[in-house]
mmCIF file of C-alpha atoms in Angstrom:
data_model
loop_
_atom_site.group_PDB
_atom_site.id
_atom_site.type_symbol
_atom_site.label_atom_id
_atom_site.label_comp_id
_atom_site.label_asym_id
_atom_site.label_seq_id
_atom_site.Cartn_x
_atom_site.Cartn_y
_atom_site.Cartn_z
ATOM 1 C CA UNK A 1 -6.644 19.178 44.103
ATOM 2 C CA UNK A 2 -3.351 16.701 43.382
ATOM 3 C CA UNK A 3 -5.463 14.053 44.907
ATOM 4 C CA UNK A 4 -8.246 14.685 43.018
ATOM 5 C CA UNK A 5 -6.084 14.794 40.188
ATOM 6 C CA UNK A 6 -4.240 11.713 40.839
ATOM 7 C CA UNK A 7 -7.951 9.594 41.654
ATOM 8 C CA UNK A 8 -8.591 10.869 37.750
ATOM 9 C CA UNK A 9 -5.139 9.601 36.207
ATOM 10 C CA UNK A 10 -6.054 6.401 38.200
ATOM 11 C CA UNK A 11 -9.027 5.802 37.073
ATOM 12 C CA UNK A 12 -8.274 6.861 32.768
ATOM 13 C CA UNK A 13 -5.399 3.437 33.814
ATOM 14 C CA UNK A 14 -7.757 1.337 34.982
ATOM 15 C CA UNK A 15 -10.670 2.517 32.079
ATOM 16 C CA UNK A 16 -7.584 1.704 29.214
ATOM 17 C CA UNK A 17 -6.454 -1.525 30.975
ATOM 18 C CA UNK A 18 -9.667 -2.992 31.311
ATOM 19 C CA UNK A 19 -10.337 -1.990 27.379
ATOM 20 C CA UNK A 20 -7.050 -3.486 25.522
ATOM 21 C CA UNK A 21 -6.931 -7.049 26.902
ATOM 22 C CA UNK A 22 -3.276 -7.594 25.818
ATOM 23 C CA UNK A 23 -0.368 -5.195 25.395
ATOM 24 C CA UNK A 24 2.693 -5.642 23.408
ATOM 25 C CA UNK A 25 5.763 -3.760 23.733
ATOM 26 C CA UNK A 26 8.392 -3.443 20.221
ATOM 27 C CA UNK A 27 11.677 -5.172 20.882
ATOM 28 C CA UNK A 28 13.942 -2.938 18.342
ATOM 29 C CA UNK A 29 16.815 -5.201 18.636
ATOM 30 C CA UNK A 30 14.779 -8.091 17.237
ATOM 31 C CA UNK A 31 16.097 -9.763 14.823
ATOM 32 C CA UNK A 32 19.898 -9.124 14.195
ATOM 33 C CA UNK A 33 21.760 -8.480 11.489
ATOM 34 C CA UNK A 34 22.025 -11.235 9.204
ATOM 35 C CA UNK A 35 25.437 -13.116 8.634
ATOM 36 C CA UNK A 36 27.255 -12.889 4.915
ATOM 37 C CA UNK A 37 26.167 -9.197 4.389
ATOM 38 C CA UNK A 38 23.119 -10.660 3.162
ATOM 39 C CA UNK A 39 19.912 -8.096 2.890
ATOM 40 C CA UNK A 40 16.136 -9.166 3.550
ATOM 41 C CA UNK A 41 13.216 -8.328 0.512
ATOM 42 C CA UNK A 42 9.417 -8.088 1.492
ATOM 43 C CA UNK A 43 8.907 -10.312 3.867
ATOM 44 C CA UNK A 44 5.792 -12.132 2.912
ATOM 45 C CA UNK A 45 4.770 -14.796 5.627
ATOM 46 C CA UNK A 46 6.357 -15.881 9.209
ATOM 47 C CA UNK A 47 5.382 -18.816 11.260
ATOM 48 C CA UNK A 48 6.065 -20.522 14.602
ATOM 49 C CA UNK A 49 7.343 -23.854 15.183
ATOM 50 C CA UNK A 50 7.175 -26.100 17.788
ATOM 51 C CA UNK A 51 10.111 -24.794 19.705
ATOM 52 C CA UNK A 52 9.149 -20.929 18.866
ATOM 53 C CA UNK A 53 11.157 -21.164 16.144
ATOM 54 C CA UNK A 54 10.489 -17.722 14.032
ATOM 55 C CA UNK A 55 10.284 -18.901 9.987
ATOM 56 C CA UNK A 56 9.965 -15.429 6.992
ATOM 57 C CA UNK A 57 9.670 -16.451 4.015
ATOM 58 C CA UNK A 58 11.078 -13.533 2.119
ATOM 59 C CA UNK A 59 11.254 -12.474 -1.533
ATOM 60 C CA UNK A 60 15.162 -11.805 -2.906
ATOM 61 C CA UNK A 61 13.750 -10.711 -6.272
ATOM 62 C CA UNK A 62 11.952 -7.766 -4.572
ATOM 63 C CA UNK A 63 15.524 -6.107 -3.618
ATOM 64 C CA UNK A 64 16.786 -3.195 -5.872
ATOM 65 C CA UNK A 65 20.343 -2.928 -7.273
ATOM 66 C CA UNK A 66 20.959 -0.505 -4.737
ATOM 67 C CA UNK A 67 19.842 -2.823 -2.206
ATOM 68 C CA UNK A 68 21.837 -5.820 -3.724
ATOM 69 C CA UNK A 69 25.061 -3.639 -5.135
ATOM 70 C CA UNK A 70 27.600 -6.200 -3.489
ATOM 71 C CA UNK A 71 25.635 -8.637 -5.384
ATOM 72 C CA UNK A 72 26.247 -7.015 -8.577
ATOM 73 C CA UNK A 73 28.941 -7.890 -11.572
ATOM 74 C CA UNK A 74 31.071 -6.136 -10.781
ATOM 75 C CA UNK A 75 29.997 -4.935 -6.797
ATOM 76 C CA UNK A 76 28.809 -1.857 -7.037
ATOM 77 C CA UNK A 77 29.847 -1.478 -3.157
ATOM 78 C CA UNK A 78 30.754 -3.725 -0.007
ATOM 79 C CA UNK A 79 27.107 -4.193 1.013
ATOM 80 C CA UNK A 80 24.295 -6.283 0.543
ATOM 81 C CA UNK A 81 23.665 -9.505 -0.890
ATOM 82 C CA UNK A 82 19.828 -11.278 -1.664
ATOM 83 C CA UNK A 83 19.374 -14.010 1.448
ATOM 84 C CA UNK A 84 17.517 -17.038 0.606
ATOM 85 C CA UNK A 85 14.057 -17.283 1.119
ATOM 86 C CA UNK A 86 13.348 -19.188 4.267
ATOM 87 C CA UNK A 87 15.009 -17.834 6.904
ATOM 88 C CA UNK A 88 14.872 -18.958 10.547
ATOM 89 C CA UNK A 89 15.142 -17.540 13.552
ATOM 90 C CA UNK A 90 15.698 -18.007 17.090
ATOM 91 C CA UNK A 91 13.759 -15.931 20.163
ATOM 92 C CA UNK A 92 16.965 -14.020 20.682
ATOM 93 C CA UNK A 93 16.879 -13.379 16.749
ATOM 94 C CA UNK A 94 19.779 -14.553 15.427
ATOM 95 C CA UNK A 95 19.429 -16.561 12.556
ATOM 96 C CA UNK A 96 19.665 -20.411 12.549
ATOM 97 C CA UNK A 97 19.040 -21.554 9.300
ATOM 98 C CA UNK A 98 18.300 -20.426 5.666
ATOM 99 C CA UNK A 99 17.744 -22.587 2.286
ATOM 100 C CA UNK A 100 15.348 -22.332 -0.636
ATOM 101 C CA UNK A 101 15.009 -21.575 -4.052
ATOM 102 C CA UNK A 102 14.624 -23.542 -6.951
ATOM 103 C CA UNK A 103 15.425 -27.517 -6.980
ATOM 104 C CA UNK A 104 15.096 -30.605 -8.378
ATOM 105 C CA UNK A 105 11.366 -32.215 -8.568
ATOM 106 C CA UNK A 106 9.902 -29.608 -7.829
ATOM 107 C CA UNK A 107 8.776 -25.956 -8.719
ATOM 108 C CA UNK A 108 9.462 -22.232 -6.903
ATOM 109 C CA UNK A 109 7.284 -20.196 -6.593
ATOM 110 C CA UNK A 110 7.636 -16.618 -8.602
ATOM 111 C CA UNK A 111 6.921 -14.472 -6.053
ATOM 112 C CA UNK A 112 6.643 -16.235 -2.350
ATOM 113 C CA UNK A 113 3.872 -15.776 -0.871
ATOM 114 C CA UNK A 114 3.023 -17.421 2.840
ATOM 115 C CA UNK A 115 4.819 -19.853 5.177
ATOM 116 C CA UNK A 116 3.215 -22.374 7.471
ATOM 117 C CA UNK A 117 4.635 -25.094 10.087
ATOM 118 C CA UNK A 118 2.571 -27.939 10.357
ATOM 119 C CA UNK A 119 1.843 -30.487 13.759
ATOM 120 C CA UNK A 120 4.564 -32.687 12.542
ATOM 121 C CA UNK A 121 6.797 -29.741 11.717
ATOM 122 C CA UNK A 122 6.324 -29.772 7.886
ATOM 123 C CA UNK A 123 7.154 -26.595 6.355
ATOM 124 C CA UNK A 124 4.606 -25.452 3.854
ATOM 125 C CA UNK A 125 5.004 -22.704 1.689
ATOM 126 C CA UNK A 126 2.903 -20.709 -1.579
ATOM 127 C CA UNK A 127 3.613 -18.360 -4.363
ATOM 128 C CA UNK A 128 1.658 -15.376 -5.946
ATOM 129 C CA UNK A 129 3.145 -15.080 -9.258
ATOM 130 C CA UNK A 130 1.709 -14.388 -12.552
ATOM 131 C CA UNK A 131 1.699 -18.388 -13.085
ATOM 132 C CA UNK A 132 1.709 -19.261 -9.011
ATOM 133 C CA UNK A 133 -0.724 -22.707 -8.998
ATOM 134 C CA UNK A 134 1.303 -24.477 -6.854
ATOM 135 C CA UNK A 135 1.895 -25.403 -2.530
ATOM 136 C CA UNK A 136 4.797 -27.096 -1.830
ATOM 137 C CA UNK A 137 6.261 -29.191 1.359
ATOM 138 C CA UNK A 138 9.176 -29.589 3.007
ATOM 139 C CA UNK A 139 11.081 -30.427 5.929
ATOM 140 C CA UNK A 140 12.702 -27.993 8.229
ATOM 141 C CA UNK A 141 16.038 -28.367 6.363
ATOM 142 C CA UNK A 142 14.790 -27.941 3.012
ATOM 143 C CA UNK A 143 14.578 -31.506 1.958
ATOM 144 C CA UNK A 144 11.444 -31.388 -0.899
ATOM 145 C CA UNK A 145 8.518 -33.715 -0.030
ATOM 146 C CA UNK A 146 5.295 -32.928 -1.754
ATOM 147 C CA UNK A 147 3.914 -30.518 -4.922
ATOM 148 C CA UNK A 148 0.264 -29.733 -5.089
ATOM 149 C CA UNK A 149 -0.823 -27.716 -7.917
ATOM 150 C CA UNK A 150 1.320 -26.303 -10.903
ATOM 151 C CA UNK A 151 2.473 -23.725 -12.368
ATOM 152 C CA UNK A 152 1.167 -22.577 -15.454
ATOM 153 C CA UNK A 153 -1.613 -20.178 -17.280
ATOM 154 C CA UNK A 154 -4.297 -19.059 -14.313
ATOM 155 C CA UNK A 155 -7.862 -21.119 -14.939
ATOM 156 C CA UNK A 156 -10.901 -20.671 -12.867
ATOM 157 C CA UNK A 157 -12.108 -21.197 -9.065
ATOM 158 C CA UNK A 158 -13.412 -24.723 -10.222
ATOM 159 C CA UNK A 159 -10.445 -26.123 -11.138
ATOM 160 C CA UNK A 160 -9.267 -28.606 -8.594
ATOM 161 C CA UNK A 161 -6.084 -29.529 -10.264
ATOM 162 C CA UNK A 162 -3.946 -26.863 -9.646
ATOM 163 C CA UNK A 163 -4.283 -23.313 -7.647
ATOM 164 C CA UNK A 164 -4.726 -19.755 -8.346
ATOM 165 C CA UNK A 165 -2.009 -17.504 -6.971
ATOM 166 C CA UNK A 166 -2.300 -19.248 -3.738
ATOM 167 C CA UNK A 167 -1.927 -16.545 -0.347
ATOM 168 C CA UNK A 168 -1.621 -19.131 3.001
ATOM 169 C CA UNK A 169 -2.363 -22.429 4.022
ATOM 170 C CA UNK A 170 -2.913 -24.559 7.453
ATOM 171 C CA UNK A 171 -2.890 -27.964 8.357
ATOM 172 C CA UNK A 172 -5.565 -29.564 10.859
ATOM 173 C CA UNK A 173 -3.908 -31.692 12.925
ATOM 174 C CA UNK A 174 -6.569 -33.910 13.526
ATOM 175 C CA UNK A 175 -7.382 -34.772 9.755
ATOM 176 C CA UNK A 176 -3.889 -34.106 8.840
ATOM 177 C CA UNK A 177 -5.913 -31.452 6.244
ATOM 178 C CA UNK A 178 -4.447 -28.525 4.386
ATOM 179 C CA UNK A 179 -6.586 -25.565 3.877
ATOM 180 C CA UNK A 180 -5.649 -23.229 1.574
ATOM 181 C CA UNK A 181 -6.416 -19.655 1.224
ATOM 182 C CA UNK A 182 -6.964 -19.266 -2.701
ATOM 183 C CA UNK A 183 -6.017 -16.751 -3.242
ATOM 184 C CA UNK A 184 -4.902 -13.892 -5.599
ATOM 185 C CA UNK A 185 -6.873 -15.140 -8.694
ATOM 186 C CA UNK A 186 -8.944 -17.819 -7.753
ATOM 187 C CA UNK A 187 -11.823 -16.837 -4.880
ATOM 188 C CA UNK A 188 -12.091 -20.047 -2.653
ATOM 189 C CA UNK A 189 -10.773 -21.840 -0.152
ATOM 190 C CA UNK A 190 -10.010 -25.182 -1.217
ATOM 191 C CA UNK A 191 -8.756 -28.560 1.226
ATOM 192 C CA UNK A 192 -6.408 -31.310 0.189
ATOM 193 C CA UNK A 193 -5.198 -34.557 1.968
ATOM 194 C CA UNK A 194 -1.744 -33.016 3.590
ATOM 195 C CA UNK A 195 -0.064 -36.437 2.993
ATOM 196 C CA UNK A 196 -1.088 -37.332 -0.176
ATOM 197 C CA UNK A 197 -2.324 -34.145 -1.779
ATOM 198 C CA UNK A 198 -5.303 -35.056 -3.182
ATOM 199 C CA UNK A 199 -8.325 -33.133 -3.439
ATOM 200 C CA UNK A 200 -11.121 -33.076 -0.741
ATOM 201 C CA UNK A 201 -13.476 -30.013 -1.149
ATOM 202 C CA UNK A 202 -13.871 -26.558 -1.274
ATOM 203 C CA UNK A 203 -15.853 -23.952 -1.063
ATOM 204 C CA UNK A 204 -16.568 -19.673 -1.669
ATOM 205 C CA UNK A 205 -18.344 -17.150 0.799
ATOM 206 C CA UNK A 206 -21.184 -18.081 2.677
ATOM 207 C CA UNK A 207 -20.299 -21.542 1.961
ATOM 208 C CA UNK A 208 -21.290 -21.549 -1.438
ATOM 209 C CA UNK A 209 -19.529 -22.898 -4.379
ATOM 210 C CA UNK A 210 -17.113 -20.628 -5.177
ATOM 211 C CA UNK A 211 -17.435 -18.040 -8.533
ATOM 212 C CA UNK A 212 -15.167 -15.699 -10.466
ATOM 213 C CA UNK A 213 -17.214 -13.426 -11.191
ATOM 214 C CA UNK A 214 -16.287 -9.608 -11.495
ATOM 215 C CA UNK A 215 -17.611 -7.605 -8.693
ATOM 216 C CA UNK A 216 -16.403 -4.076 -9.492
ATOM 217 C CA UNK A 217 -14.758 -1.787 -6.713
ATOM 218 C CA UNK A 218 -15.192 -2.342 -3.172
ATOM 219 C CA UNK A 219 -18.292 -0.172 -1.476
ATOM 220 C CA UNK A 220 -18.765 -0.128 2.147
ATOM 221 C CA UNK A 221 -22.346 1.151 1.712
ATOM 222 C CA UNK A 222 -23.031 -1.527 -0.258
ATOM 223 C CA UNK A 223 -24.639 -5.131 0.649
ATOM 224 C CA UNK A 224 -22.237 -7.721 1.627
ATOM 225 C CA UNK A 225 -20.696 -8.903 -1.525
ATOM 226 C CA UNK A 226 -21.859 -12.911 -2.461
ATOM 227 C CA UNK A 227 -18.246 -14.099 -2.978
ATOM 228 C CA UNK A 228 -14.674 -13.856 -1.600
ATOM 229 C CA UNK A 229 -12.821 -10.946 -3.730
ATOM 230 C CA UNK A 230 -9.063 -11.119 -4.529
ATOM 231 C CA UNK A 231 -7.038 -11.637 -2.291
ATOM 232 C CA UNK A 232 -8.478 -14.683 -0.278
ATOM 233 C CA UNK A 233 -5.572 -13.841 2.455
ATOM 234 C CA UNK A 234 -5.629 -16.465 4.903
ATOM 235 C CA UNK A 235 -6.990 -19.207 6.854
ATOM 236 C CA UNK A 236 -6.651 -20.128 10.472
ATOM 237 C CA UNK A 237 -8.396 -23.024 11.927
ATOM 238 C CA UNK A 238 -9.315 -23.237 15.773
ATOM 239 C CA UNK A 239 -9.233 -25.710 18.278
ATOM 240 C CA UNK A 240 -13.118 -25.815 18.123
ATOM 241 C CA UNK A 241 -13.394 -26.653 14.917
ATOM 242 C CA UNK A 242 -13.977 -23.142 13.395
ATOM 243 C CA UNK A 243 -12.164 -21.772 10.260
ATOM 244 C CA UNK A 244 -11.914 -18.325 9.700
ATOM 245 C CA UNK A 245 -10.706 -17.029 6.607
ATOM 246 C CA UNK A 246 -9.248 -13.420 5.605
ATOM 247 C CA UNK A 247 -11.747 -11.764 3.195
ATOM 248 C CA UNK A 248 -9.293 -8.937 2.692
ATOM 249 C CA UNK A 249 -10.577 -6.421 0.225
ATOM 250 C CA UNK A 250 -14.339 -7.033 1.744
ATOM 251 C CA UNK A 251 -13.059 -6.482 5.295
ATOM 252 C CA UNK A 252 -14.404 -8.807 6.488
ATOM 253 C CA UNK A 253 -13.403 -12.511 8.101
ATOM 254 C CA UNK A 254 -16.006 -15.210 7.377
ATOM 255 C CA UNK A 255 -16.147 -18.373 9.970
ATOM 256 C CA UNK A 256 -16.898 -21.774 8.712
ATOM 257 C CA UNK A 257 -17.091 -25.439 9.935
ATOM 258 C CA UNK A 258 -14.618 -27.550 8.389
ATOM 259 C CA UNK A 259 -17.049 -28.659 5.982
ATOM 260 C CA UNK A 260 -17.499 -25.830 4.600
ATOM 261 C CA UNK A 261 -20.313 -24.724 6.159
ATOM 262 C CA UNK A 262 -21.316 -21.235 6.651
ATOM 263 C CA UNK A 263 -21.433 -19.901 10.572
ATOM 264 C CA UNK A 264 -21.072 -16.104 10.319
ATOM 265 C CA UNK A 265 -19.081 -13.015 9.334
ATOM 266 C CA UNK A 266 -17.405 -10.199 11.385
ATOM 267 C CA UNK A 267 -16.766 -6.899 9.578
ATOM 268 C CA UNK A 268 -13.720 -5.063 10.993
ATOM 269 C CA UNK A 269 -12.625 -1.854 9.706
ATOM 270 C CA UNK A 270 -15.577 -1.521 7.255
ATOM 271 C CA UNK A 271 -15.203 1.881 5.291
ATOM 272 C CA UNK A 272 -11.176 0.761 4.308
ATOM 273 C CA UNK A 273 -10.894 0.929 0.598
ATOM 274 C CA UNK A 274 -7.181 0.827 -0.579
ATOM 275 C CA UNK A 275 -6.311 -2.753 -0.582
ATOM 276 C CA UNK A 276 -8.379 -4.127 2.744
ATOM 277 C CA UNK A 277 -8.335 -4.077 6.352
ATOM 278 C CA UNK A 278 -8.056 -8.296 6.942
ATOM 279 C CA UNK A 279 -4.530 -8.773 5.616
ATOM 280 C CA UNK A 280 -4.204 -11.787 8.611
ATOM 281 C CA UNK A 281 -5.696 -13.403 12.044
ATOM 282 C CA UNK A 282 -3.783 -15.202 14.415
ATOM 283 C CA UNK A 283 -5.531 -17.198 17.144
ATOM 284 C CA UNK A 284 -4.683 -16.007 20.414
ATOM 285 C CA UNK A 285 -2.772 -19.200 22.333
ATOM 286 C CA UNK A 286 -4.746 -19.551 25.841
ATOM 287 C CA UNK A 287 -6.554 -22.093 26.652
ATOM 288 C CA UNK A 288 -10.351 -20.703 24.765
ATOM 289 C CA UNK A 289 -8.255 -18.866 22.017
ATOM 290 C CA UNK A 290 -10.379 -16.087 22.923
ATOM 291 C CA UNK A 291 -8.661 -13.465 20.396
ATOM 292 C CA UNK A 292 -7.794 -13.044 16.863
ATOM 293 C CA UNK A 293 -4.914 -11.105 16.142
ATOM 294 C CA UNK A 294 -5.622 -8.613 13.003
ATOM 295 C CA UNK A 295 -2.621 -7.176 10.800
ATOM 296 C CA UNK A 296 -3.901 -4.311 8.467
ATOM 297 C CA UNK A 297 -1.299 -3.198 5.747
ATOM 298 C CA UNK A 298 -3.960 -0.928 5.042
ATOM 299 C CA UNK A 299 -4.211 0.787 7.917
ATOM 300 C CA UNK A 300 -1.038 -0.145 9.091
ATOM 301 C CA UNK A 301 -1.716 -1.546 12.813
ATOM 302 C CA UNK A 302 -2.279 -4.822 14.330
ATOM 303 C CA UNK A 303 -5.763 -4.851 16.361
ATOM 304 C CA UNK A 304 -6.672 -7.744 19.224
ATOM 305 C CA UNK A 305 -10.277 -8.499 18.225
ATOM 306 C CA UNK A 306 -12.844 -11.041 20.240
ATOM 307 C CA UNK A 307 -13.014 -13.764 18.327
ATOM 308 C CA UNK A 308 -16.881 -14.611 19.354
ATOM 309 C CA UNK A 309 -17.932 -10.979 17.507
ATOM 310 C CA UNK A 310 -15.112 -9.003 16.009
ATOM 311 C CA UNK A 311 -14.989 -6.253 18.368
ATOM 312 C CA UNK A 312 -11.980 -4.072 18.615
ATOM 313 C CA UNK A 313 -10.726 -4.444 21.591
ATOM 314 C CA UNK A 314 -6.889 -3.360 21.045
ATOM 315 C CA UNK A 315 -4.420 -1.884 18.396
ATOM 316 C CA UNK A 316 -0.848 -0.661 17.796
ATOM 317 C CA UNK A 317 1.254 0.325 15.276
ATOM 318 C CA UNK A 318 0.586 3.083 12.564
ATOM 319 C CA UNK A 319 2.097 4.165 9.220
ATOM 320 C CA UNK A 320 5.822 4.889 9.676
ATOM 321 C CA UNK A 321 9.818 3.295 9.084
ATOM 322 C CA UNK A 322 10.647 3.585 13.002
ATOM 323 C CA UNK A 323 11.267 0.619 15.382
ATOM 324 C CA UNK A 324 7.047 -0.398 16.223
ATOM 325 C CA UNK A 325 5.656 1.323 13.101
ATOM 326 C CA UNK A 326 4.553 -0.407 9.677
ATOM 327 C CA UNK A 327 4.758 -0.130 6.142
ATOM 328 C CA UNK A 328 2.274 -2.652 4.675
ATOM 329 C CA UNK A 329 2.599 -5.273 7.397
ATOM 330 C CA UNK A 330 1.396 -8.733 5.705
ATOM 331 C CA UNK A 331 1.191 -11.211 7.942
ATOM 332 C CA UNK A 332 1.907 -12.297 11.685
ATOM 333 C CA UNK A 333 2.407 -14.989 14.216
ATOM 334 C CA UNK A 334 2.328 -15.913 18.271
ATOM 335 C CA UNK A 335 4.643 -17.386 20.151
ATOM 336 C CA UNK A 336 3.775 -19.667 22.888
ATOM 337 C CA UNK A 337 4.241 -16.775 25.377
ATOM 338 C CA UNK A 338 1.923 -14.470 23.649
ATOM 339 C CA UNK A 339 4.862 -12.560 21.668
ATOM 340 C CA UNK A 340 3.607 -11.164 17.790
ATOM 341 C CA UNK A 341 5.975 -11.617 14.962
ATOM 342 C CA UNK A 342 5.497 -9.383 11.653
ATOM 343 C CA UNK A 343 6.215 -9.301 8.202
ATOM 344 C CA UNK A 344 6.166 -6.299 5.676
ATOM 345 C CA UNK A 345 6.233 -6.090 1.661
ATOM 346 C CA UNK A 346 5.882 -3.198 -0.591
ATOM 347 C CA UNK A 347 9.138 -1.294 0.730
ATOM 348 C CA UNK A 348 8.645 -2.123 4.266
ATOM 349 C CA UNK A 349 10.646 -5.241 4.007
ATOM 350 C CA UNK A 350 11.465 -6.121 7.824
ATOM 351 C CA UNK A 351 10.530 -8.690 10.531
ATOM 352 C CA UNK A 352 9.395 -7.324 14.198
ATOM 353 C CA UNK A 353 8.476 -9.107 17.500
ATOM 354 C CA UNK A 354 6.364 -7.561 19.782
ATOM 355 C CA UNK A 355 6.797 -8.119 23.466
ATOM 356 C CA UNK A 356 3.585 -9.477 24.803
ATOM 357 C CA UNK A 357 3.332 -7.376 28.263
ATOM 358 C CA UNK A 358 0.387 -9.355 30.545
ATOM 359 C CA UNK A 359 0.064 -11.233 32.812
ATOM 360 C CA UNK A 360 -2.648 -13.942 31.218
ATOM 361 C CA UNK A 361 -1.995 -17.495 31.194
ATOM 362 C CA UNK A 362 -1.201 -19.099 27.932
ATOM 363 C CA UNK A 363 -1.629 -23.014 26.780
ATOM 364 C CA UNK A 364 1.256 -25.191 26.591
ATOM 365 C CA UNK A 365 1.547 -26.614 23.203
ATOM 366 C CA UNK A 366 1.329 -30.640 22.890
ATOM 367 C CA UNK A 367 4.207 -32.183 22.134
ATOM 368 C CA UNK A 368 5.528 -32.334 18.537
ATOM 369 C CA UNK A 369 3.999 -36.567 17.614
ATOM 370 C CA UNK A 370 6.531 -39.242 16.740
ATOM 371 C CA UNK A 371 8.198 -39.258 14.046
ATOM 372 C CA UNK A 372 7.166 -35.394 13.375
ATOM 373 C CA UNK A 373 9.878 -33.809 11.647
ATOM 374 C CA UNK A 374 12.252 -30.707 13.536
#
């Protein structure tokens, strides 16, 4: 009977290994506590660099006086201050450098919103604010290089001279091409020369020029709705050529080519009302990128999907405050070695890495070009 018993526990291993591809173990010591009694806000974006370099973009505003008492005139108590915005870590998670804010030539977002590291190490980051129109570029120390867009009174998907509460963006390497995922007001994704900043095209859902009109509440026995809704959340462009954008309130990721042109669309988590089950993807880094990476601050979980047809093939996390859990987790990255780093807004307000625990072989990443910036 044990043996028969032990054949069965055997083969329920073998049945669950063989269904999640990837597994990912929470590292609860990741990151550490941050230097100058300085406290963290929602954490809207994180990126990897280069040299797995772990960038949050994080929202001070967001902290209440509670949270920010040492702050305070006078301190209401010994602890905690706002940290700046960009904040950088290193795979051990200590932090190695922090800047932004508002500067000279340029103009800060209200409410941050989305960080990106380019192929020449750029730093690229968006805003979400009631009069967010604007991307902006910098390098890795915080040195200001380009404005695209403007802040100002929201217009319409057509405008091409500013944004609409822009969510994320991406640079293709090969036609040094930023894609943006616009956004919170506008319904479009929209591409602009990543040295210059000058407008190249955009487009809606299904590939069609993009509209604002209303749509009403999301219905998951409804058809397919004809445009993006708010919030386009992201964009992510493969090696192949294929850009998949974040659909969120839909659920629903739409592929394109880079010209725009319409490929297909993979429903995940269908019947999700609340606020959307396709918050990010991530491109899994072996050598086919043969996963996309799904955070859900819906449903609170990250899911490995196939990126040929959107089929669950893994999850973790849940609704919770403990060490693994989330609380509207907004975005996510991969490190070269497969590890997942998260963000969380509404109260959540954290960064967590996730161990990746396999034994699959991952792509080296080219090296950064010269004259990139670190």
């Amino acid at each position: 009977m044990l043996r028969l018993v032990a054949v069965v526990l055997l083969g329920l291993t073998i049945s669950a290994a063989a269904e999640e591809p990837l597994r990912f173990e929470v590292d609860p010591a990741w990151p550490k506590r941050l230097p100058n009694d300085w406290i963290m806000g929602q954490a809207a974006g994180v990126a990897v660099d280069a040299q797995d370099n772990v960038w949050v973009i994080q929202r001070p505003r967001t902290l209440t006086d509670d949270e920010k008492a040492a702050s305070l005139d006078p301190p209401r108590t010994r602890c905690c201050k706002p940290a700046p915005p960009v904040l950088v870590f290193d795979q051990a998670g200590n932090l190695v450098k922090s800047w932004g804010g508002p500067g000279e030539g340029y103009q800060w977002p209200q409410n941050e919103h989305g960080i990106h590291i380019d192929h020449k190490g750029f730093v690229w980051l968006a805003g979400n604010g009631d009069t967010d129109g604007q991307i902006l570029k910098f390098t890795q120390d915080g040195r200001f290089v380009l404005q695209i867009g403007k802040q100002g009174p929201q217009t319409d998907s057509q405008d091409t001279s500013r944004l609409g509460k822009p969510a994320g963006m991406m640079v293709d390497p090969e036609a040094n091409e930023l894609y943006v995922a616009d956004g919170y007001y506008n319904h479009r994704v929209i591409v602009f020369d990543a040295e210059t900043g000058a407008f190249k095209r955009m487009w809606g859902a299904y590939g069609k020029p993009p509209t604002d009109e209303k749509l009403g509440a999301y219905d998951p026995a409804a058809e397919p709705a004809a445009q993006f809704r708010n919030p386009v959340h992201c964009v992510q462009i493969a090696r192949d050529g294929l850009v998949y954008v974040c659909d969120r309130t839909n659920n629903r990721i739409q592929v394109f080519k880079k010209d725009g042109s319409f490929v297909k669309e993979m429903f995940v988590e269908k019947n999700t009302r609340a606020n959307g089950a396709v918050w990010e993807v991530a491109l899994w880094p072996d050598e086919r990128q043969t996963y996309l990476l799904n955070a859900d601050g819906a449903n609170n979980e990250v899911r490995t999907l196939s990126r040929d047809t959107g089929e669950i093939l893994g999850r973790f996390g849940r609704n919770g405050r403990m060490a693994g859990d989330f609380h509207w987790v907004h975005n996510l990255a991969i490190d070269s070695k497969g590890n997942v780093f998260t963000t969380e807004v509404d109260t959540g307000k954290r960064a967590q890495k996730f161990l990746f625990r396999g034994d699959m072989v991952l792509r080296k990443r080219a090296a950064l070009p010269e004259g990139g910036q670190r």
